[in-house]
Amino acid sequence: MENLNFSNDLVEWTFNNEKIRVPSEHAIIASIDNLNNYVVIETGEQFITNRIYFYSFSGEQLLFCDKQNGLINWNVDSKQHNVEIPNILNIGFFLKKKVIIVMYLANEKEAIIFDLDGNFLCEVEKVSNYEMIYFQEYPDYISIVMEGNSDTEDKFKRSSKNFKLDVLTGELEEAGLSY
């Protein structure tokens, strides 16, 4: 996978000497995930992401998330799956770890985890004094990066932390500062 380029209406890259072209209305960013072997395309207007697409390096759409309408569609092993979740903030598609994690706006439970077959695994409860910001993948685990309030700051006024996530139980373990 090489030569990833994007404009407002097109994302393209080269894979196995073949040019892959994906029309993308209002593309904001396109990035490569070499750990999971896919391209992520975020689209929207005024630099606000409304839709997120995940494509295999060969150009096959793997997952689509419409944040505004709460729709998630994905295709794994030639099986189509659909889930509706209101108030989606972010989505993590972790092929190697065989899970999809959806961050959404709620009171106590702010993330939900599915396996790639669409089976519910668990919900993740919000940590007191923290707000979930985004997911970060490591070779051995997934973390949720959270921003703390003034009660969580260290002596240097840092309050962003990684919380290691158990994808089967939803339990979080503080793993240190996030940079």
Short mmCIF file of C-alpha atoms in Angstrom, two decimals:
data_model
loop_
_atom_site.label_atom_id
_atom_site.label_comp_id
_atom_site.label_asym_id
_atom_site.label_seq_id
_atom_site.Cartn_x
_atom_site.Cartn_y
_atom_site.Cartn_z
CA MET A 1 0.00 0.00 0.00
CA GLU A 2 1.49 3.33 -1.04
CA ASN A 3 0.84 6.78 -2.47
CA LEU A 4 -2.29 7.65 -0.48
CA ASN A 5 -3.68 10.97 -1.76
CA PHE A 6 -7.00 12.68 -1.29
CA SER A 7 -8.91 15.72 -2.44
CA ASN A 8 -12.38 16.97 -1.56
CA ASP A 9 -14.04 14.39 -3.83
CA LEU A 10 -11.55 11.55 -4.36
CA VAL A 11 -9.27 9.27 -2.35
CA GLU A 12 -6.72 7.17 -4.17
CA TRP A 13 -3.80 4.88 -3.43
CA THR A 14 -1.71 2.16 -5.03
CA PHE A 15 -1.89 -1.46 -3.92
CA ASN A 16 -0.04 -4.31 -5.66
CA ASN A 17 0.74 -1.95 -8.56
CA GLU A 18 -2.97 -1.22 -9.07
CA LYS A 19 -4.43 2.28 -8.67
CA ILE A 20 -7.43 2.25 -6.29
CA ARG A 21 -9.83 5.19 -6.63
CA VAL A 22 -12.68 5.86 -4.18
CA PRO A 23 -15.05 8.78 -4.89
CA SER A 24 -15.60 10.55 -1.56
CA GLU A 25 -17.81 13.60 -1.32
CA HIS A 26 -16.39 16.17 1.12
CA ALA A 27 -13.34 14.15 2.20
CA ILE A 28 -11.70 15.69 5.26
CA ILE A 29 -8.90 13.20 5.87
CA ALA A 30 -7.66 9.82 4.69
CA SER A 31 -5.20 7.71 6.65
CA ILE A 32 -3.57 4.30 6.57
CA ASP A 33 -3.89 1.73 9.34
CA ASN A 34 -1.04 -0.71 8.73
CA LEU A 35 -1.87 -2.78 11.81
CA ASN A 36 -5.32 -3.69 10.44
CA ASN A 37 -4.48 -3.24 6.75
CA TYR A 38 -7.09 -0.68 5.76
CA VAL A 39 -7.61 2.93 4.73
CA VAL A 40 -9.84 5.20 6.83
CA ILE A 41 -11.71 8.03 5.09
CA GLU A 42 -13.56 10.70 7.06
CA THR A 43 -16.03 12.94 5.24
CA GLY A 44 -18.20 15.87 6.24
CA GLU A 45 -18.69 19.58 5.82
CA GLN A 46 -16.87 22.46 7.51
CA PHE A 47 -14.25 19.97 8.80
CA ILE A 48 -16.80 18.14 10.97
CA THR A 49 -16.73 14.37 10.42
CA ASN A 50 -20.19 12.98 9.68
CA ARG A 51 -19.26 9.74 7.91
CA ILE A 52 -16.37 7.33 8.35
CA TYR A 53 -15.42 4.67 5.80
CA PHE A 54 -12.96 1.80 6.18
CA TYR A 55 -11.60 0.24 2.97
CA SER A 56 -9.29 -2.74 2.51
CA PHE A 57 -6.08 -1.94 0.70
CA SER A 58 -7.59 -3.62 -2.39
CA GLY A 59 -10.50 -1.12 -2.35
CA GLU A 60 -13.31 -3.19 -0.78
CA GLN A 61 -15.51 -1.21 1.63
CA LEU A 62 -15.29 -2.95 4.99
CA LEU A 63 -17.27 -0.63 7.26
CA PHE A 64 -19.37 2.52 6.94
CA CYS A 65 -20.47 4.70 9.87
CA ASP A 66 -22.99 7.53 9.49
CA LYS A 67 -22.63 9.42 12.76
CA GLN A 68 -25.58 11.77 12.15
CA ASN A 69 -28.07 8.98 11.50
CA GLY A 70 -26.57 6.45 13.90
CA LEU A 71 -25.99 3.79 11.22
CA ILE A 72 -23.12 1.33 11.06
CA ASN A 73 -22.77 -1.22 8.24
CA TRP A 74 -19.91 -3.64 7.81
CA ASN A 75 -18.97 -6.65 5.77
CA VAL A 76 -16.76 -9.37 7.26
CA ASP A 77 -16.28 -12.81 5.70
CA SER A 78 -18.88 -11.95 3.02
CA LYS A 79 -21.56 -11.33 5.67
CA GLN A 80 -23.31 -7.96 5.86
CA HIS A 81 -24.04 -6.58 9.36
CA ASN A 82 -26.03 -3.51 10.41
CA VAL A 83 -26.39 -1.75 13.76
CA GLU A 84 -28.17 1.46 14.73
CA ILE A 85 -26.83 3.51 17.65
CA PRO A 86 -27.95 7.10 18.26
CA ASN A 87 -25.51 9.90 19.07
CA ILE A 88 -22.34 8.30 17.69
CA LEU A 89 -19.19 10.24 18.52
CA ASN A 90 -16.49 7.91 17.24
CA ILE A 91 -15.93 4.36 16.02
CA GLY A 92 -13.03 1.94 16.26
CA PHE A 93 -12.76 -0.95 13.82
CA PHE A 94 -10.16 -3.37 15.14
CA LEU A 95 -9.92 -6.26 12.68
CA LYS A 96 -6.91 -7.94 14.31
CA LYS A 97 -8.64 -7.91 17.70
CA LYS A 98 -11.99 -8.86 16.09
CA VAL A 99 -14.06 -6.06 17.66
CA ILE A 100 -15.90 -2.86 16.78
CA ILE A 101 -16.15 -0.22 19.50
CA VAL A 102 -18.63 2.64 19.25
CA MET A 103 -18.29 5.75 21.40
CA TYR A 104 -21.64 7.47 21.84
CA LEU A 105 -23.21 10.23 23.88
CA ALA A 106 -24.96 8.84 26.96
CA ASN A 107 -25.10 9.25 30.72
CA GLU A 108 -23.13 6.38 32.27
CA LYS A 109 -22.30 3.98 29.47
CA GLU A 110 -20.40 5.73 26.72
CA ALA A 111 -18.99 2.92 24.58
CA ILE A 112 -20.39 -0.35 23.31
CA ILE A 113 -18.41 -3.29 21.97
CA PHE A 114 -19.46 -5.81 19.30
CA ASP A 115 -17.60 -8.72 17.80
CA LEU A 116 -17.21 -8.77 14.02
CA ASP A 117 -20.35 -10.93 13.69
CA GLY A 118 -22.40 -8.15 15.29
CA ASN A 119 -22.83 -9.85 18.65
CA PHE A 120 -22.99 -7.54 21.65
CA LEU A 121 -20.02 -8.10 23.98
CA CYS A 122 -20.29 -5.36 26.62
CA GLU A 123 -20.64 -1.69 27.42
CA VAL A 124 -17.94 0.56 28.84
CA GLU A 125 -18.83 2.79 31.77
CA LYS A 126 -17.55 6.33 31.91
CA VAL A 127 -14.71 6.87 34.41
CA SER A 128 -15.58 9.47 37.02
CA ASN A 129 -14.06 12.91 36.28
CA TYR A 130 -13.07 11.90 32.71
CA GLU A 131 -14.53 12.26 29.20
CA MET A 132 -13.84 9.71 26.48
CA ILE A 133 -11.98 11.28 23.55
CA TYR A 134 -10.74 8.56 21.15
CA PHE A 135 -9.45 4.99 20.80
CA GLN A 136 -5.82 4.01 20.47
CA GLU A 137 -4.64 0.56 19.40
CA TYR A 138 -1.48 -1.14 20.64
CA PRO A 139 -0.19 -4.55 19.56
CA ASP A 140 -1.54 -6.23 22.72
CA TYR A 141 -4.57 -4.13 23.64
CA ILE A 142 -6.89 -1.22 22.87
CA SER A 143 -7.03 1.86 25.05
CA ILE A 144 -9.48 4.68 25.39
CA VAL A 145 -7.86 8.07 25.71
CA MET A 146 -9.73 10.25 28.18
CA GLU A 147 -9.43 13.87 29.21
CA GLY A 148 -9.78 14.51 32.92
CA ASN A 149 -11.02 17.57 34.73
CA SER A 150 -9.08 19.73 37.18
CA ASP A 151 -9.48 17.07 39.89
CA THR A 152 -7.38 14.62 37.85
CA GLU A 153 -4.48 16.90 36.88
CA ASP A 154 -0.96 16.06 38.02
CA LYS A 155 1.47 18.70 39.28
CA PHE A 156 2.28 19.63 35.65
CA LYS A 157 -1.44 20.18 34.84
CA ARG A 158 -1.63 17.05 32.65
CA SER A 159 -4.92 15.18 32.70
CA SER A 160 -5.08 13.14 29.45
CA LYS A 161 -4.72 9.46 30.22
CA ASN A 162 -4.82 6.09 28.49
CA PHE A 163 -7.15 3.50 29.94
CA LYS A 164 -6.45 -0.08 28.88
CA LEU A 165 -9.72 -1.71 27.79
CA ASP A 166 -10.76 -5.32 28.36
CA VAL A 167 -12.92 -5.84 25.26
CA LEU A 168 -14.79 -8.80 26.81
CA THR A 169 -15.85 -7.12 30.06
CA GLY A 170 -15.61 -3.37 29.36
CA GLU A 171 -13.37 -2.93 32.39
CA LEU A 172 -10.84 -0.09 32.21
CA GLU A 173 -7.40 0.04 33.81
CA GLU A 174 -5.43 3.26 33.97
CA ALA A 175 -2.32 2.82 31.84
CA GLY A 176 -0.61 6.19 32.17
CA LEU A 177 -0.49 9.60 30.56
CA SER A 178 -1.54 10.08 26.97
CA TYR A 179 0.58 12.36 24.80
#
